[in-house]
CSV table of C-alpha atoms in Angstrom, one decimal:
chain,number,residue,atom,x,y,z
M,17,MET,CA,0.0,0.0,0.0
M,18,SER,CA,2.9,2.4,0.8
M,19,ASN,CA,4.1,2.6,-2.8
M,20,ARG,CA,0.5,3.0,-4.0
M,21,ILE,CA,0.0,6.0,-1.7
M,22,GLY,CA,3.1,7.7,-2.8
M,23,GLU,CA,2.4,7.1,-6.5
M,24,TYR,CA,-1.1,8.4,-6.1
M,25,VAL,CA,-0.1,11.6,-4.5
M,26,GLU,CA,2.8,12.2,-6.9
M,27,ARG,CA,0.4,11.8,-9.9
M,28,PHE,CA,-2.4,13.9,-8.4
M,29,PRO,CA,-2.9,17.3,-10.2
M,30,ILE,CA,-2.3,19.3,-7.0
M,31,ALA,CA,-1.6,22.7,-8.6
M,32,GLU,CA,-4.8,22.4,-10.6
M,33,LEU,CA,-6.9,21.6,-7.5
M,34,LEU,CA,-5.3,24.1,-5.2
M,35,GLY,CA,-5.4,26.8,-7.9
M,36,ASP,CA,-9.1,26.3,-8.3
M,37,LEU,CA,-9.6,26.7,-4.6
M,38,ILE,CA,-7.5,29.9,-4.4
M,39,ARG,CA,-9.2,31.5,-7.4
M,40,MET,CA,-12.6,31.2,-5.6
M,41,ASP,CA,-13.0,34.5,-3.7
M,42,THR,CA,-13.8,33.5,-0.2
M,43,GLN,CA,-12.4,36.5,1.6
M,44,ASN,CA,-14.3,37.1,4.8
M,45,PRO,CA,-16.1,39.3,5.0
M,46,PRO,CA,-18.3,38.4,3.2
M,47,GLY,CA,-17.1,34.8,2.8
M,48,ASN,CA,-19.0,33.4,-0.2
M,49,GLU,CA,-17.9,29.9,0.7
M,50,GLY,CA,-20.9,28.4,-1.1
M,51,GLU,CA,-19.0,28.3,-4.4
M,52,ALA,CA,-16.1,26.4,-2.8
M,53,VAL,CA,-18.6,24.0,-1.2
M,54,GLU,CA,-20.2,23.3,-4.6
M,55,TYR,CA,-16.8,22.7,-6.1
M,56,ILE,CA,-15.8,20.2,-3.4
M,57,LYS,CA,-19.2,18.5,-3.7
M,58,GLN,CA,-18.5,17.9,-7.4
M,59,PHE,CA,-15.1,16.5,-6.6
M,60,PHE,CA,-16.8,13.9,-4.4
M,61,GLU,CA,-19.7,13.3,-6.7
M,62,LYS,CA,-17.4,12.5,-9.6
M,63,ARG,CA,-15.8,9.7,-7.5
M,64,ALA,CA,-19.1,8.5,-6.0
M,65,ALA,CA,-20.2,7.9,-9.6
M,66,ASN,CA,-17.7,5.0,-9.8
M,67,GLY,CA,-19.8,3.2,-7.2
M,68,GLN,CA,-18.0,4.4,-4.1
M,69,LYS,CA,-20.0,5.2,-1.0
M,70,VAL,CA,-20.1,8.9,-0.1
M,71,ALA,CA,-22.6,10.7,2.1
M,72,MET,CA,-22.7,14.5,2.0
M,73,GLU,CA,-24.5,17.2,4.0
M,74,VAL,CA,-24.5,20.9,3.0
M,75,LEU,CA,-25.1,23.3,5.8
M,76,ASP,CA,-26.6,26.5,4.2
M,77,HIS,CA,-25.8,29.6,6.3
M,78,GLY,CA,-27.5,32.0,3.9
M,79,GLN,CA,-26.2,34.8,1.7
M,80,GLY,CA,-24.0,32.5,-0.3
M,81,ARG,CA,-22.3,30.9,2.7
M,82,ALA,CA,-22.1,27.2,3.4
M,83,SER,CA,-20.2,24.4,5.1
M,84,LEU,CA,-19.9,20.8,4.0
M,85,ILE,CA,-19.7,17.4,5.9
M,86,VAL,CA,-18.5,14.4,3.8
M,87,LYS,CA,-18.6,10.9,5.2
M,88,LEU,CA,-16.7,7.9,3.8
M,89,PRO,CA,-18.0,4.8,5.7
M,90,GLY,CA,-15.5,2.4,7.2
M,91,GLU,CA,-15.6,-0.8,9.3
M,92,LYS,CA,-15.7,0.9,12.7
M,93,LYS,CA,-17.9,3.8,13.7
M,94,GLU,CA,-15.5,5.7,16.0
M,95,GLY,CA,-14.6,8.0,13.2
M,96,LEU,CA,-11.7,10.2,12.3
M,97,ALA,CA,-12.6,13.8,11.3
M,98,PHE,CA,-10.5,16.1,9.2
M,99,VAL,CA,-11.5,19.7,9.6
M,100,GLY,CA,-10.6,22.7,7.4
M,101,HIS,CA,-12.1,26.1,6.8
M,102,LEU,CA,-12.8,27.6,3.4
M,103,ASP,CA,-12.8,31.4,4.2
M,104,THR,CA,-9.7,33.6,4.1
M,105,VAL,CA,-8.8,37.0,5.5
M,106,PRO,CA,-9.1,39.8,3.0
M,107,ALA,CA,-6.1,40.6,0.7
M,108,GLU,CA,-4.9,44.1,1.5
M,109,GLU,CA,-2.3,46.4,-0.2
M,110,ILE,CA,-2.9,44.7,-3.6
M,111,ASP,CA,-0.3,46.8,-5.3
M,112,LYS,CA,2.4,45.2,-3.0
M,113,TRP,CA,1.6,41.7,-4.1
M,114,LYS,CA,4.0,40.0,-6.4
M,115,TYR,CA,1.1,38.5,-8.3
M,116,PRO,CA,-2.7,39.2,-7.9
M,117,PRO,CA,-3.8,37.4,-4.8
M,118,LEU,CA,-6.6,35.4,-6.5
M,119,GLU,CA,-4.6,34.2,-9.6
M,120,ALA,CA,-2.8,31.3,-7.9
M,121,VAL,CA,0.5,31.8,-9.8
M,122,VAL,CA,3.2,29.0,-9.4
M,123,GLU,CA,6.8,30.0,-9.2
M,124,ASP,CA,9.7,27.8,-8.0
M,125,GLY,CA,7.4,25.3,-6.5
M,126,LYS,CA,5.4,27.9,-4.6
M,127,MET,CA,1.8,28.8,-5.3
M,128,TYR,CA,1.1,32.4,-4.5
M,129,GLY,CA,-2.4,33.5,-3.5
M,130,ARG,CA,-4.6,34.6,-0.6
M,131,GLY,CA,-5.4,31.5,1.5
M,132,GLY,CA,-2.7,29.3,0.2
M,133,SER,CA,-1.2,28.8,3.6
M,134,ASP,CA,-4.3,29.6,5.6
M,135,MET,CA,-5.7,27.2,4.7
M,136,LYS,CA,-6.7,26.2,1.3
M,137,GLY,CA,-3.5,24.2,1.1
M,138,GLY,CA,-4.8,22.1,4.0
M,139,ASP,CA,-8.2,21.8,2.3
M,140,ALA,CA,-6.4,20.5,-0.8
M,141,SER,CA,-4.5,17.9,1.3
M,142,MET,CA,-7.8,16.8,2.8
M,143,MET,CA,-9.4,16.4,-0.6
M,144,ILE,CA,-6.4,14.4,-2.0
M,145,ALA,CA,-6.5,12.1,1.0
M,146,ALA,CA,-10.3,11.5,0.5
M,147,GLY,CA,-9.7,11.0,-3.2
M,148,TYR,CA,-7.2,8.3,-2.5
M,149,PHE,CA,-9.7,6.2,-0.7
M,150,LEU,CA,-12.4,6.8,-3.3
M,151,ASP,CA,-10.1,6.1,-6.3
M,152,ASN,CA,-8.6,3.0,-4.8
M,153,PRO,CA,-10.4,-0.1,-3.5
M,154,VAL,CA,-8.9,0.2,0.0
M,155,PRO,CA,-11.0,-0.9,3.0
M,156,LEU,CA,-11.3,1.8,5.6
M,157,PRO,CA,-10.7,0.7,9.2
M,158,ARG,CA,-13.2,3.3,10.4
M,159,ASP,CA,-15.5,6.1,9.2
M,160,LEU,CA,-13.8,9.1,7.8
M,161,TYR,CA,-15.3,12.6,7.9
M,162,PHE,CA,-14.0,15.5,5.8
M,163,ILE,CA,-15.5,18.7,7.2
M,164,PHE,CA,-15.1,22.0,5.3
M,165,THR,CA,-16.3,25.1,7.3
M,166,ALA,CA,-17.3,28.7,6.6
M,167,ASP,CA,-16.5,31.7,8.7
M,168,GLU,CA,-13.6,30.5,10.8
M,169,GLU,CA,-11.8,33.8,10.3
M,170,THR,CA,-14.7,35.9,11.8
M,171,GLY,CA,-17.5,34.3,13.8
M,172,SER,CA,-17.2,30.5,13.6
M,173,LYS,CA,-20.7,30.1,12.4
M,174,GLY,CA,-19.6,27.2,10.2
M,175,ILE,CA,-18.1,24.9,12.9
M,176,ARG,CA,-20.9,25.8,15.3
M,177,ALA,CA,-23.5,24.6,12.8
M,178,VAL,CA,-21.4,21.5,12.1
M,179,ARG,CA,-21.3,20.8,15.9
M,180,GLN,CA,-25.0,21.1,16.1
M,181,THR,CA,-25.5,18.3,13.6
M,182,GLY,CA,-24.1,15.9,16.2
M,183,VAL,CA,-21.3,14.6,14.0
M,184,PHE,CA,-18.7,14.9,16.7
M,185,HIS,CA,-20.6,12.3,18.8
M,186,LYS,CA,-19.5,9.8,16.1
M,187,VAL,CA,-15.9,10.9,16.1
M,188,SER,CA,-13.0,9.7,18.3
M,189,GLU,CA,-10.2,11.9,16.9
M,190,VAL,CA,-9.9,15.2,15.0
M,191,LEU,CA,-7.1,16.3,12.6
M,192,VAL,CA,-7.2,20.1,11.8
M,193,GLY,CA,-5.4,21.2,8.7
M,194,GLU,CA,-4.3,24.7,9.8
M,195,PRO,CA,-0.8,25.8,8.9
M,196,THR,CA,1.9,24.2,11.1
M,197,ASP,CA,4.8,23.9,8.5
M,198,ASN,CA,4.1,20.1,8.5
M,199,ARG,CA,4.8,19.8,12.2
M,200,ILE,CA,2.4,18.2,14.7
M,201,GLY,CA,0.5,20.8,16.7
M,202,ILE,CA,-0.4,19.8,20.2
M,203,PHE,CA,-1.2,23.1,21.9
M,204,GLU,CA,-3.4,26.0,20.9
M,205,LYS,CA,-3.4,29.3,22.7
M,206,GLY,CA,-6.6,30.7,24.1
M,207,ALA,CA,-8.0,34.1,23.0
M,208,ILE,CA,-10.1,36.8,24.7
M,209,GLY,CA,-11.5,39.8,22.9
M,210,ILE,CA,-12.7,42.6,25.1
M,211,ASP,CA,-14.3,45.9,24.2
M,212,PHE,CA,-13.9,48.8,26.7
M,213,THR,CA,-15.8,52.0,27.0
M,214,ALA,CA,-14.5,54.8,29.2
M,215,SER,CA,-16.8,57.6,30.1
M,216,GLY,CA,-15.3,60.8,31.6
M,217,LYS,CA,-16.2,64.4,31.5
M,218,ALA,CA,-15.9,66.9,28.7
M,219,ALA,CA,-14.2,70.2,29.2
M,220,HIS,CA,-12.4,72.9,27.2
M,221,ALA,CA,-9.0,71.7,26.2
M,222,ALA,CA,-7.6,75.0,27.7
M,223,LEU,CA,-8.9,73.8,31.1
M,224,PRO,CA,-8.1,70.1,31.2
M,225,GLU,CA,-8.3,70.0,35.0
M,226,GLU,CA,-12.1,70.7,34.7
M,227,GLY,CA,-12.7,67.5,32.7
M,228,ILE,CA,-12.0,63.8,33.0
M,229,ASN,CA,-10.0,62.7,29.9
M,230,ALA,CA,-11.5,59.4,28.8
M,231,ILE,CA,-8.7,58.6,26.3
M,232,GLU,CA,-5.9,59.2,28.9
M,233,ARG,CA,-7.8,57.3,31.6
M,234,LEU,CA,-8.5,54.3,29.4
M,235,GLY,CA,-4.9,54.2,28.4
M,236,GLU,CA,-3.9,54.2,32.1
M,237,PHE,CA,-6.4,51.5,32.8
M,238,ILE,CA,-5.1,49.2,30.1
M,239,ASP,CA,-1.5,49.8,31.3
M,240,ARG,CA,-2.5,48.9,34.8
M,241,LEU,CA,-4.3,45.8,33.5
M,242,LYS,CA,-1.3,44.6,31.6
M,243,GLU,CA,0.8,45.0,34.8
M,244,ALA,CA,-1.8,43.1,36.9
M,245,CYS,CA,-1.8,40.3,34.4
M,246,ARG,CA,1.9,39.6,34.4
M,247,THR,CA,2.5,36.0,35.3
M,248,GLU,CA,5.2,33.5,35.4
M,249,ARG,CA,3.0,30.9,33.6
M,250,LYS,CA,4.4,29.5,30.4
M,251,SER,CA,3.3,26.9,28.0
M,252,ARG,CA,5.6,24.0,27.3
M,253,PHE,CA,6.7,26.0,24.2
M,254,GLY,CA,7.6,29.1,26.2
M,255,ASP,CA,4.5,31.2,25.4
M,256,ARG,CA,3.1,33.6,27.9
M,257,MET,CA,-0.1,35.6,28.1
M,258,SER,CA,-0.1,38.6,25.8
M,259,ILE,CA,-2.3,41.7,25.7
M,260,ALA,CA,-2.4,44.0,22.7
M,261,VAL,CA,-4.6,47.1,22.0
M,262,THR,CA,-5.8,46.7,18.5
M,263,MET,CA,-8.4,49.5,18.1
M,264,THR,CA,-9.1,52.8,19.8
M,265,GLN,CA,-11.5,55.5,19.0
M,266,GLY,CA,-12.2,58.6,21.1
M,267,GLY,CA,-12.7,62.4,21.1
M,268,CYS,CA,-14.9,64.6,19.0
M,269,LYS,CA,-12.9,67.8,18.5
M,270,ASN,CA,-9.3,68.9,18.9
M,271,ASN,CA,-10.1,71.5,21.6
M,272,ILE,CA,-12.4,69.4,23.7
M,273,ILE,CA,-11.3,67.1,26.5
M,274,PRO,CA,-12.8,63.7,25.3
M,275,ARG,CA,-15.7,62.5,27.3
M,276,GLN,CA,-15.7,59.0,25.9
M,277,CYS,CA,-13.2,56.5,24.5
M,278,HIS,CA,-13.6,53.0,23.1
M,279,SER,CA,-10.8,50.4,22.8
M,280,HIS,CA,-10.5,46.8,21.9
M,281,ILE,CA,-7.8,44.5,23.4
M,282,ASP,CA,-6.8,41.1,22.1
M,283,VAL,CA,-5.6,38.7,24.8
M,284,ARG,CA,-3.8,35.4,24.1
M,285,THR,CA,-3.7,33.0,27.0
M,286,VAL,CA,-1.8,29.8,27.9
M,287,HIS,CA,-3.8,28.6,30.9
M,288,PRO,CA,-7.6,28.5,31.5
M,289,GLN,CA,-7.2,30.2,34.9
M,290,GLU,CA,-6.0,33.4,33.1
M,291,HIS,CA,-9.6,33.8,31.7
M,292,VAL,CA,-10.9,34.0,35.2
M,293,GLU,CA,-8.1,36.2,36.5
M,294,ILE,CA,-8.3,38.9,33.8
M,295,ILE,CA,-12.0,39.5,34.5
M,296,GLU,CA,-11.2,39.8,38.2
M,297,HIS,CA,-8.5,42.4,37.4
M,298,ILE,CA,-10.8,44.3,35.1
M,299,GLU,CA,-13.5,44.7,37.7
M,300,ARG,CA,-11.2,45.6,40.5
M,301,LEU,CA,-9.3,48.2,38.4
M,302,ALA,CA,-12.5,49.7,37.1
M,303,GLU,CA,-13.8,50.2,40.6
M,304,GLU,CA,-10.5,51.7,41.8
M,305,MET,CA,-10.4,54.2,38.9
M,306,ALA,CA,-14.0,55.1,39.3
M,307,GLN,CA,-13.3,56.0,43.0
M,308,GLY,CA,-9.9,57.5,42.2
M,309,CYS,CA,-10.5,59.8,39.2
M,310,GLY,CA,-14.2,59.5,38.4
M,311,VAL,CA,-13.9,57.7,35.1
M,312,GLN,CA,-16.4,55.0,34.4
M,313,ILE,CA,-15.1,51.9,32.6
M,314,GLU,CA,-17.4,49.3,31.1
M,315,TYR,CA,-16.4,46.2,29.3
M,316,ARG,CA,-17.9,43.5,27.0
M,317,LEU,CA,-16.4,40.1,26.1
M,318,ASN,CA,-16.8,39.5,22.4
M,319,GLN,CA,-14.6,36.4,22.3
M,320,ASN,CA,-13.6,33.9,25.0
M,321,ARG,CA,-11.7,30.8,23.7
M,322,LEU,CA,-9.9,28.6,26.1
M,323,PRO,CA,-6.4,27.2,25.4
M,324,ILE,CA,-6.5,23.5,24.5
M,325,GLN,CA,-3.8,20.8,24.4
M,326,VAL,CA,-3.4,17.1,23.8
M,327,GLU,CA,-1.0,14.8,25.5
M,328,GLU,CA,2.0,13.5,23.6
M,329,ASP,CA,1.0,9.9,24.5
M,330,ALA,CA,-2.5,10.3,23.0
M,331,LYS,CA,-3.2,7.6,20.3
M,332,ILE,CA,-3.5,10.2,17.5
M,333,ILE,CA,-0.1,11.7,18.4
M,334,ARG,CA,1.6,8.3,18.6
M,335,GLY,CA,0.0,7.2,15.4
M,336,LEU,CA,1.2,10.3,13.6
M,337,GLN,CA,4.7,9.8,14.9
M,338,GLU,CA,4.7,6.3,13.5
M,339,VAL,CA,3.6,7.7,10.1
M,340,TYR,CA,6.4,10.2,10.1
M,341,GLY,CA,8.8,7.4,10.8
M,342,GLN,CA,7.4,5.3,8.0
M,343,MET,CA,7.9,8.2,5.6
M,344,GLY,CA,11.5,8.9,6.9
M,345,LEU,CA,10.5,12.2,8.3
M,346,GLU,CA,11.6,13.8,11.5
M,347,HIS,CA,8.6,14.7,13.6
M,348,GLU,CA,8.5,17.9,15.6
M,349,PHE,CA,5.9,19.1,18.1
M,350,THR,CA,4.7,22.6,17.8
M,351,HIS,CA,2.0,25.0,19.1
M,352,VAL,CA,-0.3,27.4,17.3
M,353,PRO,CA,-0.6,30.9,18.7
M,354,TYR,CA,-3.9,31.5,16.9
M,355,TYR,CA,-7.2,29.8,17.5
M,356,THR,CA,-8.8,27.2,15.2
M,357,ASP,CA,-12.1,25.5,14.8
M,358,MET,CA,-10.8,22.8,17.3
M,359,GLU,CA,-11.6,25.1,20.2
M,360,GLU,CA,-15.2,25.4,19.2
M,361,ILE,CA,-15.4,21.6,18.9
M,362,ALA,CA,-13.7,21.1,22.3
M,363,ILE,CA,-16.4,23.2,24.0
M,364,GLU,CA,-18.7,20.2,23.8
M,365,HIS,CA,-16.4,17.4,22.6
M,366,PRO,CA,-13.0,17.4,24.3
M,367,LEU,CA,-11.6,14.9,21.7
M,368,PRO,CA,-8.0,14.0,21.1
M,369,PHE,CA,-6.7,16.1,18.3
M,370,ALA,CA,-3.7,17.2,16.3
M,371,ILE,CA,-3.3,20.4,14.3
M,372,LEU,CA,-1.2,19.5,11.2
M,373,GLY,CA,-1.2,21.4,7.9
M,374,PRO,CA,1.1,22.2,5.0
M,375,GLY,CA,0.8,26.0,5.3
M,376,ALA,CA,3.5,28.2,6.8
M,377,ARG,CA,2.4,30.1,10.0
M,378,ASP,CA,4.6,33.2,9.3
M,379,ILE,CA,3.2,33.5,5.7
M,380,ALA,CA,-0.5,33.2,6.7
M,381,HIS,CA,-2.4,36.5,6.5
M,382,GLN,CA,0.6,38.2,4.9
M,383,THR,CA,1.1,40.1,1.6
M,384,ASN,CA,2.4,37.6,-1.0
M,385,GLU,CA,1.0,34.6,0.9
M,386,TYR,CA,2.2,31.4,-0.7
M,387,ILE,CA,2.5,27.6,0.0
M,388,LEU,CA,5.0,25.0,-1.1
M,389,LEU,CA,3.2,22.5,-3.3
M,390,GLU,CA,5.5,19.7,-2.1
M,391,ASN,CA,4.2,20.4,1.4
M,392,VAL,CA,0.6,19.9,0.3
M,393,ALA,CA,1.6,16.6,-1.2
M,394,LYS,CA,3.5,15.5,1.9
M,395,VAL,CA,0.7,16.3,4.3
M,396,ALA,CA,-1.8,14.6,2.0
M,397,GLU,CA,0.3,11.5,2.3
M,398,ILE,CA,0.5,11.8,6.1
M,399,TYR,CA,-3.3,12.1,6.2
M,400,ILE,CA,-3.8,9.0,4.0
M,401,ARG,CA,-1.3,6.9,5.9
M,402,TYR,CA,-2.8,7.8,9.3
M,403,ALA,CA,-6.4,7.3,8.1
M,404,ALA,CA,-5.4,3.9,6.7
M,405,LYS,CA,-4.1,2.7,10.1
M,406,THR,CA,-6.2,0.4,12.2
M,407,THR,CA,-7.8,1.9,15.3
M,408,GLU,CA,-5.9,-0.6,17.4
M,409,MET,CA,-2.5,0.6,18.4
C-alpha cells in the first residue's frame, strides 16, 4: 500500500486543485464559501459515480455561505474527522503583491495566493486524502469525515453549525489542517477579545483639569491591566499571556477634552485560569479608577476561547509519529498561537486532536502569501497513511 499511496499523491494534479480553490474568492467578509462547497461536492460526486459510498450534507448559512460534511463509511464507527475552513482573510495592499492574490501563480514550487497557507493548502491535502480512498479499492478501518467550514476567520458560524449536527458524537479523533509547517501541533493558545468604553467628563482643552479625559484614563487603565496580568506561567513552548490594544476611538474635536473613548484589546492565553483572573483584574481596576478619578469603565467580552492541548502519548499523536517514521520524516511538536475550529469543537467534545497542515504560519495573512506544493503533497500522504491505520495501536 505504501508505494501506491506515494504514487497516487505524486500523480495527483495538486496545482490544478489548489489553484481552483484559491481563485474562488472566499475573503471574509463576506465569505461566499458556497461556491467552494459546490466545487468540493462535485469533486466527491465524480468519485461516487464510480460506485464508491459517499454521504454529503451541505449546511446552508444563507447569503452564499455554506459548510460541508462528507462521510466515507468504514468498518468501525469511531470516526476520524479532518477539519478545514474555506474562508480567508481579505487581501490588502494589492499593489504590493508580487502576483494578484486570486490568480494562484506558481513559481519555484510555490503557489502564491490569498489563502494558500491559511488554509486552502490544508483543504487540498484533505481532498487528496479523500480522493485516494475513493479512487482505490482500499477498505477503511473506520468512518472518515471530511469537514469544510465557513466563517472560521470571523464568527465561527460554520463549525458551530457542524457541531449542532451531532457529527462529533460519532468521532473519536480530529485532525485540523491549519498551517503548522508540516509539524504536529499539540497546543493552541486561548483568545479573549474585550471591548472597553471609558466615560469621563468633557471640558475645554484649555482647562483640562475641569474634565476627565477618557482617552488618557482608558490608556492608564489598560497599562495597569497589563501589569496586573503579568504572570510566570508559560506553555511548554515558552508562550506567555499577551495583551495588545488593536483598536481605539475617542474624542470629537481637537479643543475638547474627550468625554468618551472606546478600545479593543486582544488577549492570548496559555492557561484557562487566566480567563478568570483577567475578569477579576478588570472589575477591580474599574472600581479603583471610578473611585480615584471618576472615570467609568465598562467592558464587554466578544470572544472567549480557552487554550487547548493534547498529551504526547495520545493515540493520535503516537500514530502520527509512526507515520512520520514510515515516511522517513523527522517529527517535531509545535504550538499554534492563533485559534482554530478545534476550540469550538472542544467546548462540547474534548476529543484527542492534532493540528497539522502544509501552510506556513509566518506566511498566513501576509502580503504575498504562498504555499509550497510539495508540502501539500507531503501532508496529504501523512493524512492517507494515518487514516489507513487500524484503530488498534
